[in-house]
Amino acid sequence: MKLDRNLPSLVTMGVFVLLYAACALQFPFMLSTRVAGNLLTDNAFLGVLAVGMTVVILSGGIDLSVGAVVGFVGVLLALLIGSGMDPYLAFAIALAVGTLYGAVVGAAIHALQAPPFIVTLAAMFLARGGCFLLTTDSIPITHPVYSDLAAGGLGLSPSAWVMLLAFIGGGVLLRLTRFGTDVYAVGGGAHAAELMGVRLGRTTIAIYAFSGFCAALGGILFSIYTQSANSLAGVGLELDAIAAVVIGGTLLSGGYGGVLGSFFGVLILGLIQSYITFTGTLSSWWAKIATGVLLFLFIAMQRVILMLRARRDSATR
């Protein structure tokens, strides 16, 4: 049963190892620590988004607003820092705004009893529209703090460390806290969870507030990575985050999965992009094609596992 439960994540890890080995055979420099560090740094913002998206999908929900929140946070930071505010204070404000925005979205989902897809789609349009209300220009961010954070130092960059800490924190939150237990319970069935004593309203608000926090943190990392802000930044990132979570073995129906698989899902997407960049002869659209193929394969694998489990359960009754 335990192996059965962890099989999708183990397959994801195996796929990553095989892909990395194949890339290293063609490009031996892939084995260097610098390339490995760059793989983490280049995908740090997506990794943080995937942590929040994992929690949302585990609960049986979806959050389509995270990419727009990344863009909004970037523009907000550029304007605040450009006005003379200390970057770290601007970071705190951005995190508070993202968390509050997510909490409002969660409250709307619970109060309206509306599908998360529709509510977060509306939230996506609101956040993206807010970006264009603030500015329609691309704004460079030239503060020395940004230069220091982007450059990092020896070893992993600050962005890579933030991503790793986010995954560790997400794992602890899901496996060792009451909140994590409630998330899995809601994903297994909201009505059954309520009968078990789970407060659906509070849990739903907390889930989407956490997703909003991760989206804001991802927006900070994205602005550090690009050293700029743009109202169109983050378009499509929500789909990449969902893809990473599904490739990582988390069921879209909820109640099954975890952040470890999502971590390797993010690395697989980053590795595909890196391979295409190193090759230099392939179109960047091949990354989307490869992602689509992997999604189909992992969805099919999850379906087979669920069918086998259902047959086993019926045979034991």
Short mmCIF file of C-alpha atoms in Angstrom, two decimals, residues 59 61 69 75 79 91 166 168 181 195-196 204 214 218 223 277 283 285 294-295 316:
data_model
loop_
_atom_site.label_atom_id
_atom_site.label_comp_id
_atom_site.label_asym_id
_atom_site.label_seq_id
_atom_site.Cartn_x
_atom_site.Cartn_y
_atom_site.Cartn_z
CA SER A 59 -7.40 19.65 -1.58
CA GLY A 61 -8.98 22.57 -6.03
CA VAL A 69 -0.15 37.41 -9.05
CA VAL A 75 5.05 45.57 -10.93
CA LEU A 79 7.00 50.87 -8.23
CA PHE A 91 9.05 42.20 -0.15
CA ALA A 166 9.86 26.30 0.41
CA ILE A 168 11.01 21.55 2.88
CA THR A 181 -4.07 16.45 7.58
CA LEU A 195 -18.13 14.89 9.22
CA MET A 196 -14.64 14.22 10.64
CA THR A 204 -10.25 26.51 2.25
CA CYS A 214 3.71 31.22 -2.58
CA GLY A 218 7.46 33.41 -6.64
CA SER A 223 11.60 39.90 -10.38
CA THR A 277 18.96 25.57 -24.96
CA SER A 283 12.67 25.11 -31.32
CA TRP A 285 8.19 24.81 -28.61
CA LEU A 294 4.83 13.62 -20.06
CA LEU A 295 1.48 14.87 -18.75
CA THR A 316 -10.73 -7.83 -0.25
#
